[in-house]
Short mmCIF file of C-alpha atoms in Angstrom, two decimals:
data_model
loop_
_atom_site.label_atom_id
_atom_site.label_comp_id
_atom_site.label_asym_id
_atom_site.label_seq_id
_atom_site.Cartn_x
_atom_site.Cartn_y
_atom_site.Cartn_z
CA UNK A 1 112.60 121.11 133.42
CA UNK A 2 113.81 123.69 135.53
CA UNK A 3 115.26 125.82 132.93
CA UNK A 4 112.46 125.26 130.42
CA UNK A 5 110.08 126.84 133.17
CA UNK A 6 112.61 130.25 133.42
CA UNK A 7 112.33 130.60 129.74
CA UNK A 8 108.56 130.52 130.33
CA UNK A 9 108.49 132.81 133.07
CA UNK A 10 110.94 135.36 131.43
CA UNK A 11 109.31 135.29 128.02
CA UNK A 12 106.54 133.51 127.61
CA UNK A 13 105.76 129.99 126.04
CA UNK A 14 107.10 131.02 122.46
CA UNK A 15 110.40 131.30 124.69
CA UNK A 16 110.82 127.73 125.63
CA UNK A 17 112.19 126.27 122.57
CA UNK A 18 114.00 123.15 122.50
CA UNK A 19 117.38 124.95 121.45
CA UNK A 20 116.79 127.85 123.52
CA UNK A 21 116.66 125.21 126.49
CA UNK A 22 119.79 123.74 125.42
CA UNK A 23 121.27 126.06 124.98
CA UNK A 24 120.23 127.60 128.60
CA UNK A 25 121.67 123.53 129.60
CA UNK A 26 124.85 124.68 127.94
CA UNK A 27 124.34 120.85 126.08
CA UNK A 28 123.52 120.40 122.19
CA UNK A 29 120.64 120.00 120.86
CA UNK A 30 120.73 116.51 119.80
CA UNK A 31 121.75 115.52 123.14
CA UNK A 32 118.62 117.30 124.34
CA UNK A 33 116.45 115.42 122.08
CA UNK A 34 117.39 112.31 123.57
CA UNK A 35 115.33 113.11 126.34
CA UNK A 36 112.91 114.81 125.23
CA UNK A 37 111.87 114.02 122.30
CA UNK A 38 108.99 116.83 120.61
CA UNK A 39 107.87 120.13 121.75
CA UNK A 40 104.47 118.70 122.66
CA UNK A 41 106.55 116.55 125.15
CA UNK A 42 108.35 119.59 126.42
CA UNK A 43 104.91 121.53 127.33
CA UNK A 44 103.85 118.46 128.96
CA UNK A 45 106.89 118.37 131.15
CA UNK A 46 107.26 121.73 131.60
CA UNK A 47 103.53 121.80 132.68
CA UNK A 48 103.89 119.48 135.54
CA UNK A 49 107.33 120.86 136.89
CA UNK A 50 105.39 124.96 136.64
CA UNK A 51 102.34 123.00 138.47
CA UNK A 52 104.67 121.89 141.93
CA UNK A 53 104.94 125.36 143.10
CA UNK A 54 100.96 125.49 143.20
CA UNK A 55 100.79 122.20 144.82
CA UNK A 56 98.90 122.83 148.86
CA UNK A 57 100.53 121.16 151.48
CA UNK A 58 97.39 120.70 153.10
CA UNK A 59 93.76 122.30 153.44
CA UNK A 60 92.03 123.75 156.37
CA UNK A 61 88.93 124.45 154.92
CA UNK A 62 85.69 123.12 156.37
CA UNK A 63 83.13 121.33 154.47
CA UNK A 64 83.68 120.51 150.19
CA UNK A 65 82.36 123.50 149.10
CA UNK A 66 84.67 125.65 150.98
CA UNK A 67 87.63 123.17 150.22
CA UNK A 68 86.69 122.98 145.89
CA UNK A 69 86.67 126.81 145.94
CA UNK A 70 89.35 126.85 147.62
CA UNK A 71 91.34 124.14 145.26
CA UNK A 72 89.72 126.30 142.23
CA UNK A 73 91.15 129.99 143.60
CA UNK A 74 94.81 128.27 143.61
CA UNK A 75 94.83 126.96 140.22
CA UNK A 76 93.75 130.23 139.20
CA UNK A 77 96.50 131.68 141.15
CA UNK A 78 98.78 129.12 139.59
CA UNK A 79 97.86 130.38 136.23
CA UNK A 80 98.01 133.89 137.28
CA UNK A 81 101.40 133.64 138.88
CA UNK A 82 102.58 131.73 135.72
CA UNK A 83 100.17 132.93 132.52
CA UNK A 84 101.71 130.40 130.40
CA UNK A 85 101.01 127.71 131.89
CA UNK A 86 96.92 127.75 130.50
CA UNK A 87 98.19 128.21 127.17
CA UNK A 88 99.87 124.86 127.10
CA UNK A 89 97.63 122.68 124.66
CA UNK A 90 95.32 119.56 126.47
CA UNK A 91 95.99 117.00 124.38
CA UNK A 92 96.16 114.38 127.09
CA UNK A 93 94.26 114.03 130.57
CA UNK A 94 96.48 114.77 133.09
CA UNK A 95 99.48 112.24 133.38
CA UNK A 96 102.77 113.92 135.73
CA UNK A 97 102.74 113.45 139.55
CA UNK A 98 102.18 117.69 140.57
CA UNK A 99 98.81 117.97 137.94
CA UNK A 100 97.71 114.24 139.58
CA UNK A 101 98.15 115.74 142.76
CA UNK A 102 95.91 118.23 142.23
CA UNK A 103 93.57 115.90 140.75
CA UNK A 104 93.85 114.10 143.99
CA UNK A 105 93.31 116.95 146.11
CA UNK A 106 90.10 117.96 144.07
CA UNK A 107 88.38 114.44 144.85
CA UNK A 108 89.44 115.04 148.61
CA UNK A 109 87.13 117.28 148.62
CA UNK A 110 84.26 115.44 147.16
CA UNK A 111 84.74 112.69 149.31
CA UNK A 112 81.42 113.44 152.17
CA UNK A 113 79.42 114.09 148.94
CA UNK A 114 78.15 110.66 147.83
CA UNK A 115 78.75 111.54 144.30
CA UNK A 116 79.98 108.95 142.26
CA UNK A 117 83.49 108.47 140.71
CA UNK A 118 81.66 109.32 137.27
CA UNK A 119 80.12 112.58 138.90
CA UNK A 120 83.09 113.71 140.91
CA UNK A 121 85.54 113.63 137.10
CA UNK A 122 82.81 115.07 135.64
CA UNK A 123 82.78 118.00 138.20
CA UNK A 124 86.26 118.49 138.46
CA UNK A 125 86.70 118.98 134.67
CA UNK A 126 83.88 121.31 134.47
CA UNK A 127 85.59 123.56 137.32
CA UNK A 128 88.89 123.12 135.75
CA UNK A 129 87.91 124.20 132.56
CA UNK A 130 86.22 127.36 134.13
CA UNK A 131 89.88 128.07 135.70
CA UNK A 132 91.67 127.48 133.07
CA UNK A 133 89.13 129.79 130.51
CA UNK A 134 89.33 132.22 133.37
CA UNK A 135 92.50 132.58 133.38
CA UNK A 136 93.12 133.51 129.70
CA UNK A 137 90.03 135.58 129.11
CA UNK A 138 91.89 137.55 131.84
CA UNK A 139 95.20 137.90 130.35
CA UNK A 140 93.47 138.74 126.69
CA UNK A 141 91.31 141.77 128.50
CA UNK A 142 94.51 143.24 130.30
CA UNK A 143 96.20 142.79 127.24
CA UNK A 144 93.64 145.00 125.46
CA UNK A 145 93.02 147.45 127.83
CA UNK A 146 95.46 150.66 127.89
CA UNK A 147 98.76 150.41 130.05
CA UNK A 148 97.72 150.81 134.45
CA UNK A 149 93.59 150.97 133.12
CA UNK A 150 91.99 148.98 135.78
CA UNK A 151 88.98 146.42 134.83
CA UNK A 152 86.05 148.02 136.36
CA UNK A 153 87.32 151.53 134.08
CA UNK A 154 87.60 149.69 130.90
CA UNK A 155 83.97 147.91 131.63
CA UNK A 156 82.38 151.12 132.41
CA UNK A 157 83.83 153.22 129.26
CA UNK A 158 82.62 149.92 127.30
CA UNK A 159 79.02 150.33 128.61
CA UNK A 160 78.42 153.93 128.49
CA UNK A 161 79.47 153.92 124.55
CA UNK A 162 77.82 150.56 123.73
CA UNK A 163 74.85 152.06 125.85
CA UNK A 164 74.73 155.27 123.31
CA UNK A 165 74.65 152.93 120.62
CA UNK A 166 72.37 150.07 121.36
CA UNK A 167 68.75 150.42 119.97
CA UNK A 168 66.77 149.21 122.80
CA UNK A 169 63.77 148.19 120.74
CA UNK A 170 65.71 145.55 118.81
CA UNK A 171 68.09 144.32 121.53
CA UNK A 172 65.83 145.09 124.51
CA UNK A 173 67.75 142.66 127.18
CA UNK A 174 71.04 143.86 126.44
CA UNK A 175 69.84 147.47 126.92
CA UNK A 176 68.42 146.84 129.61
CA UNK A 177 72.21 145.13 131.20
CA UNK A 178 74.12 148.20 130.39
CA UNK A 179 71.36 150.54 132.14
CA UNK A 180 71.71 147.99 135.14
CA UNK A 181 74.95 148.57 137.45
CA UNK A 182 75.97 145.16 135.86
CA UNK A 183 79.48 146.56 134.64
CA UNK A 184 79.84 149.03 137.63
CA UNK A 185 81.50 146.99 140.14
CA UNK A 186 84.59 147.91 141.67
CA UNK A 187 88.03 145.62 140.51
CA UNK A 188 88.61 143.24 143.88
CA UNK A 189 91.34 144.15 146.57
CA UNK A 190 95.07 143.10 145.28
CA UNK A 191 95.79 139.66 145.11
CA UNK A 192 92.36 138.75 144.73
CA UNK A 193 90.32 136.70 141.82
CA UNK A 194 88.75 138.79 139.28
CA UNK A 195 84.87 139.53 140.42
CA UNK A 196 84.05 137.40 137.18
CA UNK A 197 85.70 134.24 138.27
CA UNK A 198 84.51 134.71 141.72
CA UNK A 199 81.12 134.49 140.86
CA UNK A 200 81.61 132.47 137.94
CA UNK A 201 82.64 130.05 140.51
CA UNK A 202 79.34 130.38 142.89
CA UNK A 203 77.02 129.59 140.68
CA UNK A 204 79.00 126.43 139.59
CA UNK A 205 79.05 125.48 143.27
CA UNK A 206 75.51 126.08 143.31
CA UNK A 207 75.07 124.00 140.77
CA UNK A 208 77.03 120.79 142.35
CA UNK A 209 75.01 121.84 146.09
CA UNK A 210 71.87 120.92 144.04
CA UNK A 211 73.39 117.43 142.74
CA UNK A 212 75.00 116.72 146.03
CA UNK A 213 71.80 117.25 147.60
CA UNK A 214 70.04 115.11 145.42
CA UNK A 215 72.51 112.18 145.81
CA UNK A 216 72.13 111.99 149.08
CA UNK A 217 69.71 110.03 150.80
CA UNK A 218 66.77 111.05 152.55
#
């Protein structure tokens, strides 16, 4: 899967074609097709292989809370460092060893909790889901925004002309966001989530504090 992933890296999803792969294997097609047998199959593959690289050797973070944000901030680095890799259709819970791994990982961290099994899925698919939405609402701003325009630039030239167009009387709330210093914030050091996923990502852990709290006993 190794040269499938290169394909992806170099050009994008559309770029991993079956041919192109064997091609890239310097084997024909047919032989290729053996193996792997549909382009769905190929994603799926080429999913798990992308997802080793993002796979922690360990965690030293204290504490679930600290370890889940920490396990959601590399998946979204995963999926920054490879942008394909969210695009790849869900068709199928996750099935190759790296994407169980970081399934495994994820319950690690919900292990002091006393959630149950049910919770714990249920808590790790929302968070996954906000990574993985994240992740390509960030790629579709950057690619909509003009060539070295940082975030927090676009966000304020968005406000000030929305601002000078938005009747206050008939949408009051949203007026009264872009006279707020809502989309003033300054983009986050390099490397570093976007400010939206960050905090995004609080108020989901907020949200599983309160449940954790309530599971536990008195």
């Amino acid at each position: 899967m190794s040269a499938a992933v290169r394909l992806a890296d170099a050009g994008g999803l559309e770029a991993a074609t079956l041919p192109r792969v064997a091609e890239e294997l310097n084997v024909t097609a047919m032989s290729l097709y053996r193996h792997v047998g549909t382009k769905h199959e190929l994603l799926q593959l080429m999913m798990d292989a992308a997802s080793e690289l993002g796979e922690p050797a360990s965690d030293s973070a204290t504490g679930w809370r600290e370890g889940l944000r920490q396990w959601a901030v590399d998946l979204w680095s995963l999926y920054r460092k490879r942008p394909w890799v969210p695009q790849v259709p869900i068709n199928r819970a996750p099935s190759g060893p790296h994407q169980i791994a970081w399934l495994d990982r994820g319950f690690e961290q919900l292990v002091s909790t006393g959630l149950s099994w049910d919770e714990k899925l249920t808590a790790l698919t929302l968070l996954s889901g906000f990574v993985r939405q994240s992740a390509l609402l960030q790629q579709e701003l950057e690619e909509g925004r003009e060539a070295g325009q940082a975030q927090s630039e676009s966000e304020r030239e968005y406000g000030a002309a929305l601002f000078a167009l938005v009747d206050a009387e008939r949408f009051p709330q949203v007026a009264a966001m872009l006279a707020s210093e809502a989309l003033a914030a300054e983009d986050p050091g390099e490397g570093e989530p976007a400010r939206d996923f960050s905090a995004g990502l609080e108020i989901i852990l907020d949200g599983l504090d309160a449940r954790v709290a309530a599971a536990r006993p008195e």
